[in-house]
Amino acid sequence: MSLQENTREQWGSKLGFILAAAGSAIGLGNIWKFPYVVGDNGGAAFILVYLICTAVIGIPVLMAEILIGRTTQRNPVGAFRQLSGSKFWSAVGGMGVVAGFVILSYYAVVAGWAVGYIYEAASGKFFEFGEPSNAGHHFNSLIEDVWWIVGYFSFFMILTMGVVFSGVQKGIERGSKIMMPILFVLLIILMVRGLTLPGAGEGIAFLLTPDWSHISGQSILIALGQAFFTLSMGMGAMLTYGSYMSKKDSIPIASIQIVILDTSIALMAGVAIFAAVFATGLLPNAGPGLIFHTLPVVFTKMPGGFLFSIIFFILLSIAALTSSISLLEVITAYFVDEKGWKRHKAVIVFGILTFILGIPSALSFNILADVKIFSLTFFDFADFIAANILLPLGGFFIAIFVAKVWGFDKAISELKHGTGKLFNKNPWLLTAWKIFIRYFAPVSIFFVLLHSTGILDMIFKALSK
Ligand code: PFF
């Protein structure tokens, strides 16, 4: 065993791991994306489909990913190499590292908007808008300003680098232990505020009354794609966090806790946002602009809105930060484990490189707005490649790897560490996990991939002719 392996960091506690992993999962995906995707896809019926996807695909694949990390105590590339000895599978791990790099480069741009909006909220600007279209114009004028967008992007990258720079226990774990409770409290405050507004009931009805006419093959695939993104699955973030986990802790329990935390935060954000949107007579289907066009106006129409608007954007920034650190940690772990770099060097070099890679994404809203790659701006292209292709593909490979390459016998003997008598008392749990990993996950992810690449649309069109 090399010196490096002896000194590899570990989480200080079980709670530390849960909060860090939940912090990775809970992010812009929960508070920005989930509400608008639900709003665009008809509310309750979509939520039900999403819950089924998270339970049936999310939990089993998340368990598999954390398991690969904990077994090998390595970064994604080293982990796959150690278990398979093959170049192909090391490259699958490499794909995760690249995905982390790409996601962080544009994720931090949006996170920068959230930080910038703390200032916008505090300056009282929202009270000048009157209606969402004006808020929308203001938002567009901000993101068209190169200095504004690049400025907040770089500020957010520095925050991310600062946390990862300080190490697994002293940076990521300590940061998560401070930020996650704050996030919970802020969200509860916002939810209570939303629910106590007169007329909030309509928003809740929207979230609770299923309208099945909105559910199509397409929305099922969107739900599954969202499940991957929100659980940070398929690119080695959970694998890397799992690699700092002790064998004394139970992976099934941890995975379920992470999924429950992630899902309840998304639902709470949905409740807070829809209660307020409906109570103020605005529409829930503003798409990605829901948070930056509709919400600022929502805040001006509610008592205490000034304070709540500031709280909301602080919440969004914290959620983004606990996710972005997990993205940078994947790249850092790779260079520390595989190339023998010092953590500090890896964080500085790759923090700066990620910033450089993110610049075209930041400029996609202004100078480079007309530059298109396959008719997408650089920002949309990066998001598409990473979230719609690389993550599901990573999840697909993780499932195939466990079922076919590593093998269930070895995987299960590792999975049993830390679970006490759980599987002796409930052997069906292992059978269910095997079935989900062997069949459900790869098949459904395969369809998501066909959908994301447009191949499924082509097939539907051909069939309906
Ligand atoms: N799960 C994060 C969110 O919902 O915002 C996004 C994310 C973080 C995706 C880390 C992937 C990842 F590795």
JSON list of C-alpha atoms in Angstrom, two decimals, residues 127-310:
[
{"chain": "A", "resi": 127, "resn": "PHE", "atom": "CA", "xyz": [-40.17, 46.71, -5.98]},
{"chain": "A", "resi": 128, "resn": "GLU", "atom": "CA", "xyz": [-39.72, 48.70, -9.18]},
{"chain": "A", "resi": 129, "resn": "PHE", "atom": "CA", "xyz": [-40.82, 45.88, -11.47]},
{"chain": "A", "resi": 130, "resn": "GLY", "atom": "CA", "xyz": [-44.59, 45.62, -11.06]},
{"chain": "A", "resi": 131, "resn": "GLU", "atom": "CA", "xyz": [-44.88, 42.66, -13.42]},
{"chain": "A", "resi": 132, "resn": "PRO", "atom": "CA", "xyz": [-42.78, 39.65, -14.47]},
{"chain": "A", "resi": 133, "resn": "SER", "atom": "CA", "xyz": [-42.01, 41.04, -17.93]},
{"chain": "A", "resi": 134, "resn": "ASN", "atom": "CA", "xyz": [-40.17, 43.97, -16.35]},
{"chain": "A", "resi": 135, "resn": "ALA", "atom": "CA", "xyz": [-38.35, 41.64, -13.99]},
{"chain": "A", "resi": 136, "resn": "GLY", "atom": "CA", "xyz": [-37.47, 39.59, -17.06]},
{"chain": "A", "resi": 137, "resn": "HIS", "atom": "CA", "xyz": [-36.05, 42.64, -18.84]},
{"chain": "A", "resi": 138, "resn": "HIS", "atom": "CA", "xyz": [-33.97, 43.50, -15.84]},
{"chain": "A", "resi": 139, "resn": "PHE", "atom": "CA", "xyz": [-32.65, 39.94, -15.64]},
{"chain": "A", "resi": 140, "resn": "ASN", "atom": "CA", "xyz": [-31.79, 39.97, -19.35]},
{"chain": "A", "resi": 141, "resn": "SER", "atom": "CA", "xyz": [-29.97, 43.26, -19.02]},
{"chain": "A", "resi": 142, "resn": "LEU", "atom": "CA", "xyz": [-27.90, 41.82, -16.17]},
{"chain": "A", "resi": 143, "resn": "ILE", "atom": "CA", "xyz": [-26.86, 38.67, -17.98]},
{"chain": "A", "resi": 144, "resn": "GLU", "atom": "CA", "xyz": [-26.06, 40.70, -21.08]},
{"chain": "A", "resi": 145, "resn": "ASP", "atom": "CA", "xyz": [-23.52, 42.58, -19.00]},
{"chain": "A", "resi": 146, "resn": "VAL", "atom": "CA", "xyz": [-20.23, 40.69, -19.39]},
{"chain": "A", "resi": 147, "resn": "TRP", "atom": "CA", "xyz": [-18.74, 42.11, -16.20]},
{"chain": "A", "resi": 148, "resn": "TRP", "atom": "CA", "xyz": [-21.76, 41.24, -14.10]},
{"chain": "A", "resi": 149, "resn": "ILE", "atom": "CA", "xyz": [-21.96, 37.68, -15.30]},
{"chain": "A", "resi": 150, "resn": "VAL", "atom": "CA", "xyz": [-18.23, 36.92, -15.33]},
{"chain": "A", "resi": 151, "resn": "GLY", "atom": "CA", "xyz": [-17.74, 38.78, -12.05]},
{"chain": "A", "resi": 152, "resn": "TYR", "atom": "CA", "xyz": [-20.25, 36.73, -10.08]},
{"chain": "A", "resi": 153, "resn": "PHE", "atom": "CA", "xyz": [-19.16, 33.56, -11.85]},
{"chain": "A", "resi": 154, "resn": "SER", "atom": "CA", "xyz": [-15.55, 34.09, -10.75]},
{"chain": "A", "resi": 155, "resn": "PHE", "atom": "CA", "xyz": [-16.66, 35.00, -7.22]},
{"chain": "A", "resi": 156, "resn": "PHE", "atom": "CA", "xyz": [-18.62, 31.76, -6.97]},
{"chain": "A", "resi": 157, "resn": "MET", "atom": "CA", "xyz": [-15.69, 29.74, -8.33]},
{"chain": "A", "resi": 158, "resn": "ILE", "atom": "CA", "xyz": [-13.44, 31.25, -5.67]},
{"chain": "A", "resi": 159, "resn": "LEU", "atom": "CA", "xyz": [-15.93, 30.22, -2.96]},
{"chain": "A", "resi": 160, "resn": "THR", "atom": "CA", "xyz": [-16.05, 26.68, -4.36]},
{"chain": "A", "resi": 161, "resn": "MET", "atom": "CA", "xyz": [-12.27, 26.46, -4.54]},
{"chain": "A", "resi": 162, "resn": "GLY", "atom": "CA", "xyz": [-11.94, 27.80, -0.99]},
{"chain": "A", "resi": 163, "resn": "VAL", "atom": "CA", "xyz": [-14.04, 24.98, 0.44]},
{"chain": "A", "resi": 164, "resn": "VAL", "atom": "CA", "xyz": [-12.41, 22.16, -1.55]},
{"chain": "A", "resi": 165, "resn": "PHE", "atom": "CA", "xyz": [-8.97, 23.61, -0.88]},
{"chain": "A", "resi": 166, "resn": "SER", "atom": "CA", "xyz": [-9.49, 23.10, 2.85]},
{"chain": "A", "resi": 167, "resn": "GLY", "atom": "CA", "xyz": [-9.88, 19.33, 2.46]},
{"chain": "A", "resi": 168, "resn": "VAL", "atom": "CA", "xyz": [-12.49, 16.64, 2.87]},
{"chain": "A", "resi": 169, "resn": "GLN", "atom": "CA", "xyz": [-13.06, 17.00, 6.62]},
{"chain": "A", "resi": 170, "resn": "LYS", "atom": "CA", "xyz": [-12.04, 20.58, 7.22]},
{"chain": "A", "resi": 171, "resn": "GLY", "atom": "CA", "xyz": [-13.57, 21.96, 4.02]},
{"chain": "A", "resi": 172, "resn": "ILE", "atom": "CA", "xyz": [-16.34, 19.87, 2.51]},
{"chain": "A", "resi": 173, "resn": "GLU", "atom": "CA", "xyz": [-17.61, 18.19, 5.66]},
{"chain": "A", "resi": 174, "resn": "ARG", "atom": "CA", "xyz": [-17.37, 21.22, 7.88]},
{"chain": "A", "resi": 175, "resn": "GLY", "atom": "CA", "xyz": [-18.90, 23.45, 5.18]},
{"chain": "A", "resi": 176, "resn": "SER", "atom": "CA", "xyz": [-21.80, 21.03, 4.69]},
{"chain": "A", "resi": 177, "resn": "LYS", "atom": "CA", "xyz": [-22.41, 20.78, 8.42]},
{"chain": "A", "resi": 178, "resn": "ILE", "atom": "CA", "xyz": [-22.75, 24.53, 8.61]},
{"chain": "A", "resi": 179, "resn": "MET", "atom": "CA", "xyz": [-24.58, 25.20, 5.35]},
{"chain": "A", "resi": 180, "resn": "MET", "atom": "CA", "xyz": [-27.09, 22.36, 5.25]},
{"chain": "A", "resi": 181, "resn": "PRO", "atom": "CA", "xyz": [-28.88, 23.21, 8.52]},
{"chain": "A", "resi": 182, "resn": "ILE", "atom": "CA", "xyz": [-29.04, 26.87, 7.43]},
{"chain": "A", "resi": 183, "resn": "LEU", "atom": "CA", "xyz": [-30.54, 25.73, 4.13]},
{"chain": "A", "resi": 184, "resn": "PHE", "atom": "CA", "xyz": [-33.22, 23.67, 5.92]},
{"chain": "A", "resi": 185, "resn": "VAL", "atom": "CA", "xyz": [-34.18, 26.48, 8.24]},
{"chain": "A", "resi": 186, "resn": "LEU", "atom": "CA", "xyz": [-34.37, 29.06, 5.43]},
{"chain": "A", "resi": 187, "resn": "LEU", "atom": "CA", "xyz": [-36.50, 26.77, 3.32]},
{"chain": "A", "resi": 188, "resn": "ILE", "atom": "CA", "xyz": [-38.88, 26.07, 6.19]},
{"chain": "A", "resi": 189, "resn": "ILE", "atom": "CA", "xyz": [-39.25, 29.81, 6.79]},
{"chain": "A", "resi": 190, "resn": "LEU", "atom": "CA", "xyz": [-40.06, 30.34, 3.10]},
{"chain": "A", "resi": 191, "resn": "MET", "atom": "CA", "xyz": [-42.49, 27.45, 3.04]},
{"chain": "A", "resi": 192, "resn": "VAL", "atom": "CA", "xyz": [-44.39, 28.73, 6.06]},
{"chain": "A", "resi": 193, "resn": "ARG", "atom": "CA", "xyz": [-44.49, 32.18, 4.46]},
{"chain": "A", "resi": 194, "resn": "GLY", "atom": "CA", "xyz": [-45.86, 30.74, 1.20]},
{"chain": "A", "resi": 195, "resn": "LEU", "atom": "CA", "xyz": [-48.44, 28.55, 2.92]},
{"chain": "A", "resi": 196, "resn": "THR", "atom": "CA", "xyz": [-49.81, 31.34, 5.10]},
{"chain": "A", "resi": 197, "resn": "LEU", "atom": "CA", "xyz": [-50.54, 33.66, 2.17]},
{"chain": "A", "resi": 198, "resn": "PRO", "atom": "CA", "xyz": [-54.23, 33.98, 1.34]},
{"chain": "A", "resi": 199, "resn": "GLY", "atom": "CA", "xyz": [-54.87, 31.96, -1.83]},
{"chain": "A", "resi": 200, "resn": "ALA", "atom": "CA", "xyz": [-51.91, 29.63, -1.26]},
{"chain": "A", "resi": 201, "resn": "GLY", "atom": "CA", "xyz": [-54.30, 26.67, -1.42]},
{"chain": "A", "resi": 202, "resn": "GLU", "atom": "CA", "xyz": [-54.49, 26.89, -5.20]},
{"chain": "A", "resi": 203, "resn": "GLY", "atom": "CA", "xyz": [-50.76, 26.34, -5.51]},
{"chain": "A", "resi": 204, "resn": "ILE", "atom": "CA", "xyz": [-50.97, 23.33, -3.22]},
{"chain": "A", "resi": 205, "resn": "ALA", "atom": "CA", "xyz": [-53.90, 21.97, -5.21]},
{"chain": "A", "resi": 206, "resn": "PHE", "atom": "CA", "xyz": [-51.74, 22.29, -8.33]},
{"chain": "A", "resi": 207, "resn": "LEU", "atom": "CA", "xyz": [-49.06, 20.20, -6.62]},
{"chain": "A", "resi": 208, "resn": "LEU", "atom": "CA", "xyz": [-51.48, 17.60, -5.25]},
{"chain": "A", "resi": 209, "resn": "THR", "atom": "CA", "xyz": [-54.15, 17.10, -7.92]},
{"chain": "A", "resi": 210, "resn": "PRO", "atom": "CA", "xyz": [-52.83, 14.87, -10.66]},
{"chain": "A", "resi": 211, "resn": "ASP", "atom": "CA", "xyz": [-53.76, 15.73, -14.23]},
{"chain": "A", "resi": 212, "resn": "TRP", "atom": "CA", "xyz": [-52.84, 12.58, -16.08]},
{"chain": "A", "resi": 213, "resn": "SER", "atom": "CA", "xyz": [-53.43, 14.11, -19.50]},
{"chain": "A", "resi": 214, "resn": "HIS", "atom": "CA", "xyz": [-50.03, 15.79, -19.14]},
{"chain": "A", "resi": 215, "resn": "ILE", "atom": "CA", "xyz": [-48.15, 12.54, -18.75]},
{"chain": "A", "resi": 216, "resn": "SER", "atom": "CA", "xyz": [-46.52, 11.22, -21.90]},
{"chain": "A", "resi": 217, "resn": "GLY", "atom": "CA", "xyz": [-43.50, 9.09, -22.69]},
{"chain": "A", "resi": 218, "resn": "GLN", "atom": "CA", "xyz": [-41.65, 12.36, -22.95]},
{"chain": "A", "resi": 219, "resn": "SER", "atom": "CA", "xyz": [-42.49, 13.51, -19.42]},
{"chain": "A", "resi": 220, "resn": "ILE", "atom": "CA", "xyz": [-41.43, 10.15, -17.99]},
{"chain": "A", "resi": 221, "resn": "LEU", "atom": "CA", "xyz": [-38.04, 10.60, -19.60]},
{"chain": "A", "resi": 222, "resn": "ILE", "atom": "CA", "xyz": [-37.78, 14.16, -18.34]},
{"chain": "A", "resi": 223, "resn": "ALA", "atom": "CA", "xyz": [-38.57, 12.87, -14.84]},
{"chain": "A", "resi": 224, "resn": "LEU", "atom": "CA", "xyz": [-35.83, 10.26, -15.03]},
{"chain": "A", "resi": 225, "resn": "GLY", "atom": "CA", "xyz": [-33.31, 12.76, -16.41]},
{"chain": "A", "resi": 226, "resn": "GLN", "atom": "CA", "xyz": [-34.17, 15.10, -13.53]},
{"chain": "A", "resi": 227, "resn": "ALA", "atom": "CA", "xyz": [-33.72, 12.24, -11.04]},
{"chain": "A", "resi": 228, "resn": "PHE", "atom": "CA", "xyz": [-30.16, 11.70, -12.30]},
{"chain": "A", "resi": 229, "resn": "PHE", "atom": "CA", "xyz": [-29.21, 15.33, -12.21]},
{"chain": "A", "resi": 230, "resn": "THR", "atom": "CA", "xyz": [-30.70, 16.06, -8.83]},
{"chain": "A", "resi": 231, "resn": "LEU", "atom": "CA", "xyz": [-29.12, 13.00, -7.18]},
{"chain": "A", "resi": 232, "resn": "SER", "atom": "CA", "xyz": [-25.70, 13.93, -8.67]},
{"chain": "A", "resi": 233, "resn": "MET", "atom": "CA", "xyz": [-25.60, 10.47, -10.16]},
{"chain": "A", "resi": 234, "resn": "GLY", "atom": "CA", "xyz": [-23.68, 9.06, -13.08]},
{"chain": "A", "resi": 235, "resn": "MET", "atom": "CA", "xyz": [-20.45, 11.05, -13.03]},
{"chain": "A", "resi": 236, "resn": "GLY", "atom": "CA", "xyz": [-18.60, 9.88, -9.99]},
{"chain": "A", "resi": 237, "resn": "ALA", "atom": "CA", "xyz": [-19.50, 12.61, -7.49]},
{"chain": "A", "resi": 238, "resn": "MET", "atom": "CA", "xyz": [-21.26, 10.12, -5.24]},
{"chain": "A", "resi": 239, "resn": "LEU", "atom": "CA", "xyz": [-18.55, 7.56, -6.01]},
{"chain": "A", "resi": 240, "resn": "THR", "atom": "CA", "xyz": [-15.89, 10.01, -4.85]},
{"chain": "A", "resi": 241, "resn": "TYR", "atom": "CA", "xyz": [-17.85, 10.95, -1.71]},
{"chain": "A", "resi": 242, "resn": "GLY", "atom": "CA", "xyz": [-18.40, 7.22, -1.12]},
{"chain": "A", "resi": 243, "resn": "SER", "atom": "CA", "xyz": [-14.64, 6.70, -1.31]},
{"chain": "A", "resi": 244, "resn": "TYR", "atom": "CA", "xyz": [-14.23, 8.67, 1.92]},
{"chain": "A", "resi": 245, "resn": "MET", "atom": "CA", "xyz": [-16.88, 6.57, 3.66]},
{"chain": "A", "resi": 246, "resn": "SER", "atom": "CA", "xyz": [-16.15, 4.00, 6.34]},
{"chain": "A", "resi": 247, "resn": "LYS", "atom": "CA", "xyz": [-17.09, 0.34, 5.92]},
{"chain": "A", "resi": 248, "resn": "LYS", "atom": "CA", "xyz": [-18.84, 0.55, 9.25]},
{"chain": "A", "resi": 249, "resn": "ASP", "atom": "CA", "xyz": [-21.65, 2.61, 7.75]},
{"chain": "A", "resi": 250, "resn": "SER", "atom": "CA", "xyz": [-24.60, 1.23, 5.84]},
{"chain": "A", "resi": 251, "resn": "ILE", "atom": "CA", "xyz": [-24.81, 2.18, 2.16]},
{"chain": "A", "resi": 252, "resn": "PRO", "atom": "CA", "xyz": [-28.51, 1.27, 1.69]},
{"chain": "A", "resi": 253, "resn": "ILE", "atom": "CA", "xyz": [-29.55, 3.38, 4.68]},
{"chain": "A", "resi": 254, "resn": "ALA", "atom": "CA", "xyz": [-27.32, 6.28, 3.63]},
{"chain": "A", "resi": 255, "resn": "SER", "atom": "CA", "xyz": [-28.68, 6.17, 0.06]},
{"chain": "A", "resi": 256, "resn": "ILE", "atom": "CA", "xyz": [-32.27, 6.22, 1.25]},
{"chain": "A", "resi": 257, "resn": "GLN", "atom": "CA", "xyz": [-31.53, 9.10, 3.59]},
{"chain": "A", "resi": 258, "resn": "ILE", "atom": "CA", "xyz": [-29.89, 11.08, 0.77]},
{"chain": "A", "resi": 259, "resn": "VAL", "atom": "CA", "xyz": [-32.81, 10.44, -1.56]},
{"chain": "A", "resi": 260, "resn": "ILE", "atom": "CA", "xyz": [-35.38, 11.37, 1.10]},
{"chain": "A", "resi": 261, "resn": "LEU", "atom": "CA", "xyz": [-33.54, 14.60, 1.94]},
{"chain": "A", "resi": 262, "resn": "ASP", "atom": "CA", "xyz": [-33.12, 15.51, -1.71]},
{"chain": "A", "resi": 263, "resn": "THR", "atom": "CA", "xyz": [-36.73, 14.75, -2.60]},
{"chain": "A", "resi": 264, "resn": "SER", "atom": "CA", "xyz": [-38.21, 16.52, 0.39]},
{"chain": "A", "resi": 265, "resn": "ILE", "atom": "CA", "xyz": [-36.17, 19.65, -0.32]},
{"chain": "A", "resi": 266, "resn": "ALA", "atom": "CA", "xyz": [-37.38, 19.66, -3.94]},
{"chain": "A", "resi": 267, "resn": "LEU", "atom": "CA", "xyz": [-40.98, 19.22, -2.78]},
{"chain": "A", "resi": 268, "resn": "MET", "atom": "CA", "xyz": [-40.62, 21.90, -0.12]},
{"chain": "A", "resi": 269, "resn": "ALA", "atom": "CA", "xyz": [-39.18, 24.30, -2.68]},
{"chain": "A", "resi": 270, "resn": "GLY", "atom": "CA", "xyz": [-42.12, 23.41, -4.95]},
{"chain": "A", "resi": 271, "resn": "VAL", "atom": "CA", "xyz": [-44.62, 24.12, -2.16]},
{"chain": "A", "resi": 272, "resn": "ALA", "atom": "CA", "xyz": [-42.98, 27.42, -1.18]},
{"chain": "A", "resi": 273, "resn": "ILE", "atom": "CA", "xyz": [-42.76, 28.63, -4.77]},
{"chain": "A", "resi": 274, "resn": "PHE", "atom": "CA", "xyz": [-46.16, 27.50, -6.05]},
{"chain": "A", "resi": 275, "resn": "ALA", "atom": "CA", "xyz": [-48.05, 28.65, -2.97]},
{"chain": "A", "resi": 276, "resn": "ALA", "atom": "CA", "xyz": [-46.56, 32.11, -3.44]},
{"chain": "A", "resi": 277, "resn": "VAL", "atom": "CA", "xyz": [-46.91, 32.20, -7.24]},
{"chain": "A", "resi": 278, "resn": "PHE", "atom": "CA", "xyz": [-50.60, 31.24, -7.15]},
{"chain": "A", "resi": 279, "resn": "ALA", "atom": "CA", "xyz": [-51.37, 33.44, -4.14]},
{"chain": "A", "resi": 280, "resn": "THR", "atom": "CA", "xyz": [-50.08, 36.46, -6.02]},
{"chain": "A", "resi": 281, "resn": "GLY", "atom": "CA", "xyz": [-52.06, 35.58, -9.14]},
{"chain": "A", "resi": 282, "resn": "LEU", "atom": "CA", "xyz": [-49.06, 34.78, -11.36]},
{"chain": "A", "resi": 283, "resn": "LEU", "atom": "CA", "xyz": [-48.54, 31.78, -13.65]},
{"chain": "A", "resi": 284, "resn": "PRO", "atom": "CA", "xyz": [-46.45, 28.72, -12.76]},
{"chain": "A", "resi": 285, "resn": "ASN", "atom": "CA", "xyz": [-45.29, 27.88, -16.26]},
{"chain": "A", "resi": 286, "resn": "ALA", "atom": "CA", "xyz": [-42.60, 30.49, -16.88]},
{"chain": "A", "resi": 287, "resn": "GLY", "atom": "CA", "xyz": [-40.00, 27.76, -17.52]},
{"chain": "A", "resi": 288, "resn": "PRO", "atom": "CA", "xyz": [-36.39, 28.39, -16.54]},
{"chain": "A", "resi": 289, "resn": "GLY", "atom": "CA", "xyz": [-37.25, 32.05, -15.90]},
{"chain": "A", "resi": 290, "resn": "LEU", "atom": "CA", "xyz": [-39.64, 31.16, -13.05]},
{"chain": "A", "resi": 291, "resn": "ILE", "atom": "CA", "xyz": [-37.11, 32.12, -10.42]},
{"chain": "A", "resi": 292, "resn": "PHE", "atom": "CA", "xyz": [-35.63, 35.22, -12.00]},
{"chain": "A", "resi": 293, "resn": "HIS", "atom": "CA", "xyz": [-38.70, 36.62, -13.80]},
{"chain": "A", "resi": 294, "resn": "THR", "atom": "CA", "xyz": [-41.71, 35.55, -11.75]},
{"chain": "A", "resi": 295, "resn": "LEU", "atom": "CA", "xyz": [-40.42, 35.23, -8.19]},
{"chain": "A", "resi": 296, "resn": "PRO", "atom": "CA", "xyz": [-38.98, 38.74, -7.80]},
{"chain": "A", "resi": 297, "resn": "VAL", "atom": "CA", "xyz": [-42.46, 40.09, -8.50]},
{"chain": "A", "resi": 298, "resn": "VAL", "atom": "CA", "xyz": [-44.09, 37.49, -6.26]},
{"chain": "A", "resi": 299, "resn": "PHE", "atom": "CA", "xyz": [-41.95, 38.78, -3.37]},
{"chain": "A", "resi": 300, "resn": "THR", "atom": "CA", "xyz": [-43.10, 42.37, -3.86]},
{"chain": "A", "resi": 301, "resn": "LYS", "atom": "CA", "xyz": [-46.72, 41.28, -3.49]},
{"chain": "A", "resi": 302, "resn": "MET", "atom": "CA", "xyz": [-46.36, 39.55, -0.13]},
{"chain": "A", "resi": 303, "resn": "PRO", "atom": "CA", "xyz": [-45.94, 40.96, 3.36]},
{"chain": "A", "resi": 304, "resn": "GLY", "atom": "CA", "xyz": [-42.30, 40.81, 4.38]},
{"chain": "A", "resi": 305, "resn": "GLY", "atom": "CA", "xyz": [-41.36, 40.16, 0.75]},
{"chain": "A", "resi": 306, "resn": "PHE", "atom": "CA", "xyz": [-38.17, 42.21, 0.93]},
{"chain": "A", "resi": 307, "resn": "LEU", "atom": "CA", "xyz": [-36.69, 40.01, 3.63]},
{"chain": "A", "resi": 308, "resn": "PHE", "atom": "CA", "xyz": [-37.99, 36.79, 2.10]},
{"chain": "A", "resi": 309, "resn": "SER", "atom": "CA", "xyz": [-36.49, 37.65, -1.28]},
{"chain": "A", "resi": 310, "resn": "ILE", "atom": "CA", "xyz": [-33.04, 38.02, 0.29]}
]
